[in-house]
PDB file of C-alpha atoms in Angstrom:
ATOM      1  CA  MET Z   1     -17.557  15.127   1.045  1.00 38.00           C
ATOM      2  CA  ALA Z   2     -16.598  18.436  -0.491  1.00 41.00           C
ATOM      3  CA  GLY Z   3     -18.601  20.467  -2.960  1.00 37.00           C
ATOM      4  CA  VAL Z   4     -18.436  20.711  -6.730  1.00 34.00           C
ATOM      5  CA  THR Z   5     -15.544  21.304  -9.111  1.00 35.00           C
ATOM      6  CA  ARG Z   6     -15.471  24.244 -11.544  1.00 33.00           C
ATOM      7  CA  ALA Z   7     -16.741  21.910 -14.245  1.00 37.00           C
ATOM      8  CA  GLY Z   8     -19.831  21.193 -12.144  1.00 37.00           C
ATOM      9  CA  LYS Z   9     -18.798  17.659 -11.269  1.00 37.00           C
ATOM     10  CA  PRO Z  10     -18.916  16.451  -7.658  1.00 39.00           C
ATOM     11  CA  ALA Z  11     -15.556  16.515  -5.897  1.00 39.00           C
ATOM     12  CA  THR Z  12     -14.554  14.618  -2.792  1.00 41.00           C
ATOM     13  CA  GLN Z  13     -11.400  16.542  -1.964  1.00 39.00           C
ATOM     14  CA  ILE Z  14     -10.077  19.646  -3.595  1.00 36.00           C
ATOM     15  CA  ASP Z  15      -6.516  19.337  -4.887  1.00 36.00           C
ATOM     16  CA  GLY Z  16      -5.053  22.584  -6.070  1.00 37.00           C
ATOM     17  CA  GLY Z  17      -8.247  23.538  -7.903  1.00 35.00           C
ATOM     18  CA  SER Z  18      -9.123  20.143  -9.368  1.00 46.00           C
ATOM     19  CA  GLY Z  19     -11.143  17.707  -7.311  1.00 75.00           C
ATOM     20  CA  TRP Z  20     -11.643  13.988  -7.281  1.00 86.00           C
ATOM     21  CA  THR Z  21     -14.757  13.002  -9.162  1.00 88.00           C
ATOM     22  CA  GLY Z  22     -16.771   9.972  -8.125  1.00 89.00           C
ATOM     23  CA  GLU Z  23     -15.551   8.206 -11.249  1.00 92.00           C
ATOM     24  CA  GLU Z  24     -11.895   8.906 -10.415  1.00 91.00           C
ATOM     25  CA  LEU Z  25     -12.371   7.635  -6.873  1.00 93.00           C
ATOM     26  CA  SER Z  26     -14.051   4.536  -8.243  1.00 93.00           C
ATOM     27  CA  VAL Z  27     -11.004   3.883 -10.441  1.00 94.00           C
ATOM     28  CA  VAL Z  28      -8.676   4.336  -7.447  1.00 94.00           C
ATOM     29  CA  ARG Z  29     -10.854   2.036  -5.291  1.00 95.00           C
ATOM     30  CA  HIS Z  30     -10.877  -0.615  -8.028  1.00 96.00           C
ATOM     31  CA  ARG Z  31      -7.091  -0.401  -8.376  1.00 95.00           C
ATOM     32  CA  LEU Z  32      -6.596  -0.717  -4.610  1.00 96.00           C
ATOM     33  CA  GLN Z  33      -8.998  -3.649  -4.350  1.00 96.00           C
ATOM     34  CA  GLY Z  34      -7.232  -5.404  -7.235  1.00 96.00           C
ATOM     35  CA  GLU Z  35      -3.901  -4.960  -5.471  1.00 96.00           C
ATOM     36  CA  ILE Z  36      -5.418  -6.327  -2.243  1.00 96.00           C
ATOM     37  CA  GLU Z  37      -6.570  -9.466  -4.077  1.00 96.00           C
ATOM     38  CA  GLU Z  38      -3.145  -9.954  -5.698  1.00 95.00           C
ATOM     39  CA  LEU Z  39      -1.302  -9.385  -2.422  1.00 95.00           C
ATOM     40  CA  ASN Z  40      -3.582 -11.752  -0.501  1.00 95.00           C
ATOM     41  CA  ALA Z  41      -2.943 -14.451  -3.130  1.00 94.00           C
ATOM     42  CA  GLU Z  42       0.797 -13.784  -2.819  1.00 91.00           C
ATOM     43  CA  VAL Z  43       0.608 -14.041   0.987  1.00 92.00           C
ATOM     44  CA  ALA Z  44      -1.326 -17.319   0.763  1.00 92.00           C
ATOM     45  CA  ARG Z  45       1.264 -18.792  -1.643  1.00 89.00           C
ATOM     46  CA  ALA Z  46       4.175 -17.674   0.523  1.00 87.00           C
ATOM     47  CA  GLU Z  47       2.575 -18.961   3.724  1.00 86.00           C
ATOM     48  CA  SER Z  48       1.959 -22.296   2.021  1.00 86.00           C
ATOM     49  CA  GLN Z  49       5.613 -22.485   0.977  1.00 82.00           C
ATOM     50  CA  ILE Z  50       6.787 -21.502   4.445  1.00 80.00           C
ATOM     51  CA  ALA Z  51       4.499 -24.068   6.071  1.00 81.00           C
ATOM     52  CA  SER Z  52       5.647 -26.821   3.718  1.00 79.00           C
ATOM     53  CA  GLY Z  53       9.292 -26.245   4.709  1.00 70.00           C
ATOM     54  CA  ASP Z  54       9.519 -29.350   6.900  1.00 52.00           C
ATOM     55  CA  ILE Z  55      12.250 -29.510   9.576  1.00 45.00           C
ATOM     56  CA  SER Z  56      13.312 -32.938   8.334  1.00 44.00           C
ATOM     57  CA  ASP Z  57      14.054 -31.454   4.876  1.00 55.00           C
ATOM     58  CA  SER Z  58      17.375 -30.148   6.173  1.00 57.00           C
ATOM     59  CA  ALA Z  59      18.479 -33.476   7.657  1.00 56.00           C
ATOM     60  CA  GLY Z  60      21.875 -34.334   6.231  1.00 62.00           C
ATOM     61  CA  ASP Z  61      22.475 -30.864   4.754  1.00 72.00           C
ATOM     62  CA  ASP Z  62      25.860 -29.301   5.237  1.00 80.00           C
ATOM     63  CA  GLN Z  63      26.167 -25.866   6.864  1.00 81.00           C
ATOM     64  CA  THR Z  64      26.027 -24.039   3.553  1.00 82.00           C
ATOM     65  CA  ASP Z  65      22.798 -25.746   2.485  1.00 80.00           C
ATOM     66  CA  ALA Z  66      21.221 -25.226   5.886  1.00 80.00           C
ATOM     67  CA  GLY Z  67      22.237 -21.551   5.859  1.00 85.00           C
ATOM     68  CA  ALA Z  68      20.847 -21.042   2.366  1.00 86.00           C
ATOM     69  CA  LYS Z  69      17.529 -22.639   3.376  1.00 85.00           C
ATOM     70  CA  THR Z  70      17.352 -20.500   6.512  1.00 85.00           C
ATOM     71  CA  TYR Z  71      18.085 -17.363   4.486  1.00 89.00           C
ATOM     72  CA  GLU Z  72      15.419 -18.246   1.930  1.00 86.00           C
ATOM     73  CA  ARG Z  73      12.845 -18.959   4.649  1.00 86.00           C
ATOM     74  CA  GLU Z  74      13.583 -15.622   6.381  1.00 89.00           C
ATOM     75  CA  ARG Z  75      13.331 -13.848   3.040  1.00 89.00           C
ATOM     76  CA  GLU Z  76       9.920 -15.427   2.362  1.00 88.00           C
ATOM     77  CA  ILE Z  77       8.721 -14.392   5.821  1.00 90.00           C
ATOM     78  CA  ALA Z  78       9.912 -10.800   5.257  1.00 92.00           C
ATOM     79  CA  LEU Z  79       8.191 -10.632   1.857  1.00 91.00           C
ATOM     80  CA  THR Z  80       4.992 -11.992   3.393  1.00 93.00           C
ATOM     81  CA  LEU Z  81       5.065  -9.380   6.157  1.00 94.00           C
ATOM     82  CA  ASN Z  82       5.667  -6.654   3.565  1.00 95.00           C
ATOM     83  CA  ALA Z  83       2.715  -7.865   1.474  1.00 95.00           C
ATOM     84  CA  ARG Z  84       0.486  -7.871   4.554  1.00 95.00           C
ATOM     85  CA  ASP Z  85       1.573  -4.299   5.304  1.00 96.00           C
ATOM     86  CA  LEU Z  86       0.670  -3.242   1.757  1.00 95.00           C
ATOM     87  CA  VAL Z  87      -2.761  -4.862   2.142  1.00 96.00           C
ATOM     88  CA  ALA Z  88      -3.322  -2.849   5.323  1.00 96.00           C
ATOM     89  CA  GLN Z  89      -2.220   0.364   3.563  1.00 96.00           C
ATOM     90  CA  ASN Z  90      -4.604  -0.319   0.666  1.00 97.00           C
ATOM     91  CA  GLU Z  91      -7.467  -1.041   3.067  1.00 97.00           C
ATOM     92  CA  ARG Z  92      -6.706   2.200   4.893  1.00 96.00           C
ATOM     93  CA  ALA Z  93      -6.796   4.138   1.597  1.00 96.00           C
ATOM     94  CA  ILE Z  94     -10.182   2.617   0.777  1.00 96.00           C
ATOM     95  CA  ALA Z  95     -11.431   3.583   4.248  1.00 96.00           C
ATOM     96  CA  ARG Z  96     -10.238   7.153   3.586  1.00 94.00           C
ATOM     97  CA  ILE Z  97     -12.185   7.180   0.312  1.00 94.00           C
ATOM     98  CA  ASP Z  98     -15.275   6.005   2.201  1.00 93.00           C
ATOM     99  CA  ALA Z  99     -14.754   8.627   4.919  1.00 92.00           C
ATOM    100  CA  GLY Z 100     -14.256  11.430   2.382  1.00 90.00           C
ATOM    101  CA  THR Z 101     -10.727  12.164   3.585  1.00 92.00           C
ATOM    102  CA  TYR Z 102      -8.823  10.647   0.656  1.00 94.00           C
ATOM    103  CA  GLY Z 103      -6.337  13.141  -0.714  1.00 93.00           C
ATOM    104  CA  VAL Z 104      -5.872  15.093   2.518  1.00 94.00           C
ATOM    105  CA  CYS Z 105      -2.512  15.014   4.310  1.00 94.00           C
ATOM    106  CA  GLU Z 106      -2.808  13.404   7.727  1.00 94.00           C
ATOM    107  CA  SER Z 107      -0.173  15.751   9.120  1.00 94.00           C
ATOM    108  CA  CYS Z 108      -0.884  19.268   7.796  1.00 95.00           C
ATOM    109  CA  HIS Z 109      -4.443  18.598   6.531  1.00 94.00           C
ATOM    110  CA  LYS Z 110      -3.664  20.215   3.178  1.00 94.00           C
ATOM    111  CA  PRO Z 111      -4.449  18.480  -0.120  1.00 94.00           C
ATOM    112  CA  ILE Z 112      -2.044  15.801  -1.299  1.00 94.00           C
ATOM    113  CA  GLY Z 113      -1.107  16.381  -4.928  1.00 91.00           C
ATOM    114  CA  LYS Z 114      -3.362  14.458  -7.273  1.00 91.00           C
ATOM    115  CA  GLU Z 115      -0.369  13.339  -9.344  1.00 91.00           C
ATOM    116  CA  ARG Z 116       1.253  11.919  -6.199  1.00 92.00           C
ATOM    117  CA  LEU Z 117      -1.871   9.934  -5.402  1.00 93.00           C
ATOM    118  CA  GLN Z 118      -2.172   8.673  -8.956  1.00 91.00           C
ATOM    119  CA  ALA Z 119       1.406   7.391  -8.729  1.00 92.00           C
ATOM    120  CA  PHE Z 120       1.096   6.153  -5.137  1.00 93.00           C
ATOM    121  CA  PRO Z 121      -2.595   5.812  -4.171  1.00 94.00           C
ATOM    122  CA  ARG Z 122      -1.747   4.727  -0.599  1.00 95.00           C
ATOM    123  CA  ALA Z 123      -0.081   8.064   0.222  1.00 94.00           C
ATOM    124  CA  THR Z 124      -1.288   9.627   3.463  1.00 95.00           C
ATOM    125  CA  LEU Z 125       1.148  12.549   3.547  1.00 95.00           C
ATOM    126  CA  CYS Z 126       1.817  15.392   1.129  1.00 94.00           C
ATOM    127  CA  VAL Z 127       5.317  15.612  -0.340  1.00 93.00           C
ATOM    128  CA  SER Z 128       6.463  18.256   2.171  1.00 93.00           C
ATOM    129  CA  CYS Z 129       5.312  16.273   5.216  1.00 94.00           C
ATOM    130  CA  LYS Z 130       6.737  13.036   3.807  1.00 93.00           C
ATOM    131  CA  GLN Z 131      10.136  14.691   3.276  1.00 93.00           C
ATOM    132  CA  ARG Z 132      10.021  16.082   6.812  1.00 92.00           C
ATOM    133  CA  GLU Z 133       9.166  12.598   8.165  1.00 91.00           C
ATOM    134  CA  GLU Z 134      12.021  10.963   6.276  1.00 93.00           C
ATOM    135  CA  ARG Z 135      14.562  13.450   7.663  1.00 91.00           C
ATOM    136  CA  ARG Z 136      13.742  12.416  11.229  1.00 83.00           C
TER     137      ARG Z 136
END
């Protein structure tokens, strides 16, 4: 973990002159853990709905009904996979906090803007590197 901010408070990563205090990191960790709990509950609900979709439910349906049910099931599966991905991203952010690397770009190793991380706490790239990645 990095040194001390100008105000004398401990800082984990320096971000353009202002660091992350232990209290700020605790708030971020709490937010991420809350999102993990919500997402896991969402995944459990969706998996329960997907599992309860019995094959015999579509017996006697016309093509339109069967297609609509198939579409809805695929949509639920996609949303579940997305929620699982967000859980993994949140867990990775928490691991970065624990490792003392939260707020450092994984590509250029420069600080990620604090405002960016407050808006999107799972960010692993600074704005410049993210823009470069999206152009590829």
